[in-house]
Amino acid sequence: MPELPDLQVFSKNLMKRTAHRKIVSADVFNVSRLNVNGETVRTKLLETRITDIVRKGKELHFQLENNEVFSVHLMLSGRFHICAPEEVSGIPYKLLSVGFEEDEALVISDFQGMCKVTFNPVPTNTPDALGEAFTLAYLQNAVRRNQRKNIKAFLIDQSIVKGIGNAYADEILWKANISPKSTAGKIPEDRLTALYTAISDVLKDAIANIERISPDIISGEERSFLRVHNSRKTYTDEGDRILIQKIAAKTTYYTERQQLFL
């Protein structure tokens, strides 16, 4: 599943390809994954332009010059494609296609059929992991409200903080030297501070690495640089064996060196 760093790079690259171009066609192929019908989609999209693409947690919000917004949550296997109009029919498992003047189209697909497109999504108060509202004080208070929660489950809970998924939760906990088996309320204050710092450092570093390795990426996941959540690695660069175990119902990568707080 694409996580915050992936989507941050997607948003930048999709802006380069789609922004400020008049939308001349819009077709819905799987109405069950949208919150409006096909005719409403066409009414909202035709003859307008995308003015901005903003990442909010694990979603991309496409802002239009007519003040409409539609969000895309790719879920596990959703993908963006940019292609010539005549190539749209050849893309399998399409949900939505948006055609632009100058003969290009943006297509959203998902072979699992889980991707969601929502017009005018309802805002939430949950902070983004790289947003100004996600402060150390917020993290500390959230831990107090969820003292018995496993820390891995805590980090990937989108009702607590938006944007962190399975892979980056492992990277963050490794960076903060906290075992993913730990209980949130048992983690000392100084380690919570380390965790807060690790969240920002890991996510920003990942964005930079993705842009370096796959500068034009708009779909999929670039994970080759990950330090611990990496199926190609048996040991960390520091020589610690990488262990793999189901924790918080997720396949989790960690090392014995990470401190356990129970």
Short mmCIF file of C-alpha atoms in Angstrom, two decimals:
data_model
loop_
_atom_site.label_atom_id
_atom_site.label_comp_id
_atom_site.label_asym_id
_atom_site.label_seq_id
_atom_site.Cartn_x
_atom_site.Cartn_y
_atom_site.Cartn_z
CA MET A 1 0.00 0.00 0.00
CA PRO A 2 1.38 3.44 -0.84
CA GLU A 3 2.12 5.39 2.32
CA LEU A 4 2.79 9.04 3.06
CA PRO A 5 6.20 9.34 1.31
CA ASP A 6 4.98 7.58 -1.84
CA LEU A 7 1.90 9.74 -2.08
CA GLN A 8 3.81 12.94 -1.44
CA VAL A 9 5.96 12.23 -4.50
CA PHE A 10 2.93 11.09 -6.53
CA SER A 11 1.19 14.41 -5.83
CA LYS A 12 4.17 16.41 -7.07
CA ASN A 13 4.54 14.36 -10.25
CA LEU A 14 0.82 14.29 -11.03
CA MET A 15 0.74 18.08 -10.68
CA LYS A 16 3.43 18.35 -13.33
CA ARG A 17 1.38 16.24 -15.74
CA THR A 18 -2.22 17.33 -15.11
CA ALA A 19 -2.47 20.76 -13.47
CA HIS A 20 -4.22 23.66 -15.23
CA ARG A 21 -5.23 21.57 -18.26
CA LYS A 22 -8.87 21.67 -19.30
CA ILE A 23 -10.78 18.46 -18.60
CA VAL A 24 -12.62 17.39 -21.74
CA SER A 25 -13.87 13.93 -20.77
CA ALA A 26 -14.68 11.91 -17.65
CA ASP A 27 -15.77 8.27 -17.54
CA VAL A 28 -16.70 6.09 -14.58
CA PHE A 29 -16.09 2.35 -14.89
CA ASN A 30 -16.83 1.17 -11.33
CA VAL A 31 -19.45 3.37 -9.73
CA SER A 32 -19.48 1.24 -6.56
CA ARG A 33 -16.14 2.77 -5.52
CA LEU A 34 -17.38 6.36 -5.88
CA ASN A 35 -19.79 8.30 -3.69
CA VAL A 36 -21.59 9.85 -6.69
CA ASN A 37 -22.89 8.53 -10.00
CA GLY A 38 -21.27 8.87 -13.39
CA GLU A 39 -23.42 11.77 -14.55
CA THR A 40 -22.56 13.76 -11.42
CA VAL A 41 -18.86 13.05 -12.00
CA ARG A 42 -19.09 14.45 -15.51
CA THR A 43 -20.99 17.52 -14.29
CA LYS A 44 -18.33 18.24 -11.68
CA LEU A 45 -15.30 17.59 -13.90
CA LEU A 46 -16.01 18.65 -17.46
CA GLU A 47 -14.63 21.99 -18.64
CA THR A 48 -12.79 22.65 -15.37
CA ARG A 49 -9.13 22.25 -14.39
CA ILE A 50 -7.11 20.71 -11.58
CA THR A 51 -5.51 23.58 -9.64
CA ASP A 52 -3.75 21.61 -6.91
CA ILE A 53 -3.14 18.07 -5.68
CA VAL A 54 -2.72 17.88 -1.92
CA ARG A 55 -1.75 14.82 0.06
CA LYS A 56 -3.80 14.30 3.20
CA GLY A 57 -2.66 11.24 5.09
CA LYS A 58 -2.95 8.33 2.68
CA GLU A 59 -5.21 10.19 0.27
CA LEU A 60 -4.62 12.60 -2.58
CA HIS A 61 -7.10 15.46 -2.85
CA PHE A 62 -7.55 16.89 -6.34
CA GLN A 63 -8.72 20.50 -6.08
CA LEU A 64 -10.57 21.92 -9.06
CA GLU A 65 -10.95 25.52 -10.21
CA ASN A 66 -14.75 25.24 -9.79
CA ASN A 67 -14.14 24.63 -6.04
CA GLU A 68 -15.00 20.95 -6.24
CA VAL A 69 -12.61 18.40 -4.69
CA PHE A 70 -12.25 14.70 -5.21
CA SER A 71 -10.06 12.45 -3.08
CA VAL A 72 -8.40 9.20 -4.09
CA HIS A 73 -7.45 6.50 -1.59
CA LEU A 74 -5.46 3.89 -3.48
CA MET A 75 -5.85 1.28 -0.71
CA LEU A 76 -3.63 -1.78 -1.29
CA SER A 77 -3.27 -1.90 -5.06
CA GLY A 78 -4.74 1.20 -6.68
CA ARG A 79 -2.67 2.86 -9.38
CA PHE A 80 -2.51 6.09 -11.35
CA HIS A 81 -1.78 5.99 -15.09
CA ILE A 82 -1.20 8.80 -17.57
CA CYS A 83 -1.65 7.75 -21.16
CA ALA A 84 -2.99 8.71 -24.57
CA PRO A 85 -6.82 8.61 -24.84
CA GLU A 86 -6.69 5.62 -27.21
CA GLU A 87 -4.76 3.65 -24.57
CA VAL A 88 -7.41 4.03 -21.85
CA SER A 89 -9.44 1.06 -23.08
CA GLY A 90 -6.42 -1.20 -22.67
CA ILE A 91 -5.96 -0.48 -18.97
CA PRO A 92 -7.68 -3.21 -16.92
CA TYR A 93 -9.67 -2.73 -13.71
CA LYS A 94 -10.39 0.96 -14.35
CA LEU A 95 -12.41 3.01 -11.86
CA LEU A 96 -12.25 6.46 -13.41
CA SER A 97 -10.61 8.20 -16.36
CA VAL A 98 -10.18 11.95 -16.79
CA GLY A 99 -9.26 13.20 -20.26
CA PHE A 100 -7.40 16.46 -20.84
CA GLU A 101 -7.00 18.71 -23.81
CA GLU A 102 -3.82 18.00 -25.75
CA ASP A 103 -4.65 14.27 -25.83
CA GLU A 104 -3.69 12.78 -22.46
CA ALA A 105 -5.74 11.04 -19.81
CA LEU A 106 -5.39 10.28 -16.11
CA VAL A 107 -6.70 6.82 -15.24
CA ILE A 108 -7.26 5.32 -11.79
CA SER A 109 -7.29 1.52 -11.62
CA ASP A 110 -7.29 -1.22 -9.00
CA PHE A 111 -7.27 -4.94 -9.75
CA GLN A 112 -8.62 -5.64 -6.25
CA GLY A 113 -11.44 -3.12 -6.64
CA MET A 114 -10.79 -1.51 -3.25
CA CYS A 115 -9.59 1.96 -4.32
CA LYS A 116 -12.02 4.74 -3.36
CA VAL A 117 -12.82 8.04 -5.09
CA THR A 118 -14.80 10.51 -3.00
CA PHE A 119 -16.18 13.83 -4.18
CA ASN A 120 -16.12 16.61 -1.59
CA PRO A 121 -14.81 14.41 1.28
CA VAL A 122 -15.70 15.42 4.83
CA PRO A 123 -12.64 16.89 6.62
CA THR A 124 -11.38 15.23 9.80
CA ASN A 125 -9.45 16.60 12.77
CA THR A 126 -6.88 13.81 12.81
CA PRO A 127 -3.43 15.33 12.18
CA ASP A 128 -1.15 14.34 9.35
CA ALA A 129 2.17 12.81 10.40
CA LEU A 130 4.02 15.70 8.73
CA GLY A 131 1.44 18.36 9.53
CA GLU A 132 1.78 21.28 11.95
CA ALA A 133 -0.95 19.86 14.20
CA PHE A 134 1.08 16.72 14.86
CA THR A 135 3.17 18.00 17.75
CA LEU A 136 5.06 16.21 20.50
CA ALA A 137 2.31 17.27 22.91
CA TYR A 138 -0.31 15.72 20.63
CA LEU A 139 1.66 12.45 20.49
CA GLN A 140 2.05 12.38 24.28
CA ASN A 141 -1.66 13.01 24.82
CA ALA A 142 -2.61 10.38 22.23
CA VAL A 143 -0.45 7.83 24.05
CA ARG A 144 -2.16 8.70 27.34
CA ARG A 145 -5.53 8.05 25.70
CA ASN A 146 -4.29 4.73 24.28
CA GLN A 147 -2.02 3.47 27.05
CA ARG A 148 -2.74 -0.21 26.52
CA LYS A 149 -2.44 -0.13 22.74
CA ASN A 150 0.46 -1.87 21.03
CA ILE A 151 2.80 0.80 19.66
CA LYS A 152 2.83 -0.64 16.12
CA ALA A 153 -0.98 -0.65 16.10
CA PHE A 154 -0.89 2.90 17.49
CA LEU A 155 1.29 4.24 14.68
CA ILE A 156 -0.76 2.74 11.85
CA ASP A 157 -4.12 3.78 13.34
CA GLN A 158 -5.36 6.46 10.92
CA SER A 159 -7.72 7.83 13.57
CA ILE A 160 -4.67 8.78 15.68
CA VAL A 161 -2.25 10.05 13.04
CA LYS A 162 -2.64 10.01 9.26
CA GLY A 163 -0.18 8.71 6.72
CA ILE A 164 1.90 6.02 8.45
CA GLY A 165 1.43 2.46 7.26
CA ASN A 166 3.02 -0.89 7.92
CA ALA A 167 6.42 -0.37 6.28
CA TYR A 168 7.14 3.07 7.68
CA ALA A 169 5.92 2.16 11.16
CA ASP A 170 8.68 -0.46 11.20
CA GLU A 171 11.26 2.04 9.95
CA ILE A 172 10.19 4.63 12.54
CA LEU A 173 10.31 2.19 15.45
CA TRP A 174 13.71 0.92 14.35
CA LYS A 175 15.00 4.49 14.10
CA ALA A 176 13.60 5.30 17.57
CA ASN A 177 15.01 2.04 18.99
CA ILE A 178 11.60 0.89 20.24
CA SER A 179 10.40 -2.68 19.82
CA PRO A 180 7.15 -3.01 17.84
CA LYS A 181 5.97 -5.35 20.61
CA SER A 182 5.98 -2.48 23.12
CA THR A 183 2.89 -1.11 24.87
CA ALA A 184 2.36 2.58 24.10
CA GLY A 185 1.73 3.67 27.68
CA LYS A 186 4.89 1.98 28.96
CA ILE A 187 7.25 3.92 26.72
CA PRO A 188 9.19 6.52 28.78
CA GLU A 189 8.90 10.23 27.96
CA ASP A 190 12.40 10.44 26.53
CA ARG A 191 11.68 7.55 24.16
CA LEU A 192 8.42 9.20 23.07
CA THR A 193 10.46 12.25 22.16
CA ALA A 194 12.78 10.00 20.16
CA LEU A 195 9.74 8.43 18.49
CA TYR A 196 8.33 11.84 17.57
CA THR A 197 11.64 12.87 16.02
CA ALA A 198 11.95 9.56 14.18
CA ILE A 199 8.53 9.99 12.57
CA SER A 200 9.54 13.24 10.91
CA ASP A 201 13.08 12.14 10.06
CA VAL A 202 12.10 8.80 8.51
CA LEU A 203 9.23 10.18 6.43
CA LYS A 204 11.18 13.17 5.10
CA ASP A 205 14.20 11.02 4.33
CA ALA A 206 11.96 8.57 2.48
CA ILE A 207 10.48 11.33 0.33
CA ALA A 208 13.98 12.45 -0.62
CA ASN A 209 15.05 8.87 -1.45
CA ILE A 210 11.99 8.17 -3.59
CA GLU A 211 12.55 11.38 -5.53
CA ARG A 212 16.19 10.41 -6.04
CA ILE A 213 15.59 6.81 -7.11
CA SER A 214 12.26 7.13 -8.97
CA PRO A 215 11.87 10.82 -9.77
CA ASP A 216 8.84 10.40 -12.07
CA ILE A 217 6.92 7.79 -10.06
CA ILE A 218 3.11 8.07 -9.90
CA SER A 219 2.23 4.51 -8.84
CA GLY A 220 3.62 1.57 -6.94
CA GLU A 221 6.14 1.66 -4.10
CA GLU A 222 9.85 2.46 -4.08
CA ARG A 223 11.17 0.69 -0.99
CA SER A 224 14.68 -0.42 -1.96
CA PHE A 225 16.31 2.04 0.46
CA LEU A 226 14.44 0.95 3.60
CA ARG A 227 16.71 0.02 6.47
CA VAL A 228 14.76 -2.76 8.18
CA HIS A 229 11.39 -3.32 6.43
CA ASN A 230 13.09 -4.74 3.38
CA SER A 231 12.58 -8.28 2.10
CA ARG A 232 15.93 -8.12 0.30
CA LYS A 233 17.85 -7.78 3.56
CA THR A 234 18.61 -10.36 6.24
CA TYR A 235 20.71 -8.05 8.41
CA THR A 236 20.70 -4.32 9.03
CA ASP A 237 23.73 -2.29 7.97
CA GLU A 238 24.75 -2.39 11.64
CA GLY A 239 24.84 -6.20 11.58
CA ASP A 240 21.63 -6.96 13.47
CA ARG A 241 19.53 -9.84 12.18
CA ILE A 242 16.16 -8.69 10.86
CA LEU A 243 13.30 -10.63 12.42
CA ILE A 244 9.90 -11.00 10.73
CA GLN A 245 6.77 -11.59 12.79
CA LYS A 246 3.06 -10.83 12.74
CA ILE A 247 2.50 -7.92 15.14
CA ALA A 248 -0.70 -5.87 15.24
CA ALA A 249 -1.97 -8.17 12.48
CA LYS A 250 0.80 -6.93 10.16
CA THR A 251 3.98 -8.54 8.85
CA THR A 252 6.54 -6.67 10.93
CA TYR A 253 10.30 -6.30 10.47
CA TYR A 254 12.43 -5.49 13.52
CA THR A 255 15.57 -6.42 15.45
CA GLU A 256 16.21 -7.74 18.95
CA ARG A 257 18.28 -4.63 19.66
CA GLN A 258 15.11 -2.48 19.75
CA GLN A 259 14.07 -1.78 23.35
CA LEU A 260 10.96 -3.51 24.63
CA PHE A 261 8.60 -1.64 26.97
CA LEU A 262 5.81 -3.70 28.54
#
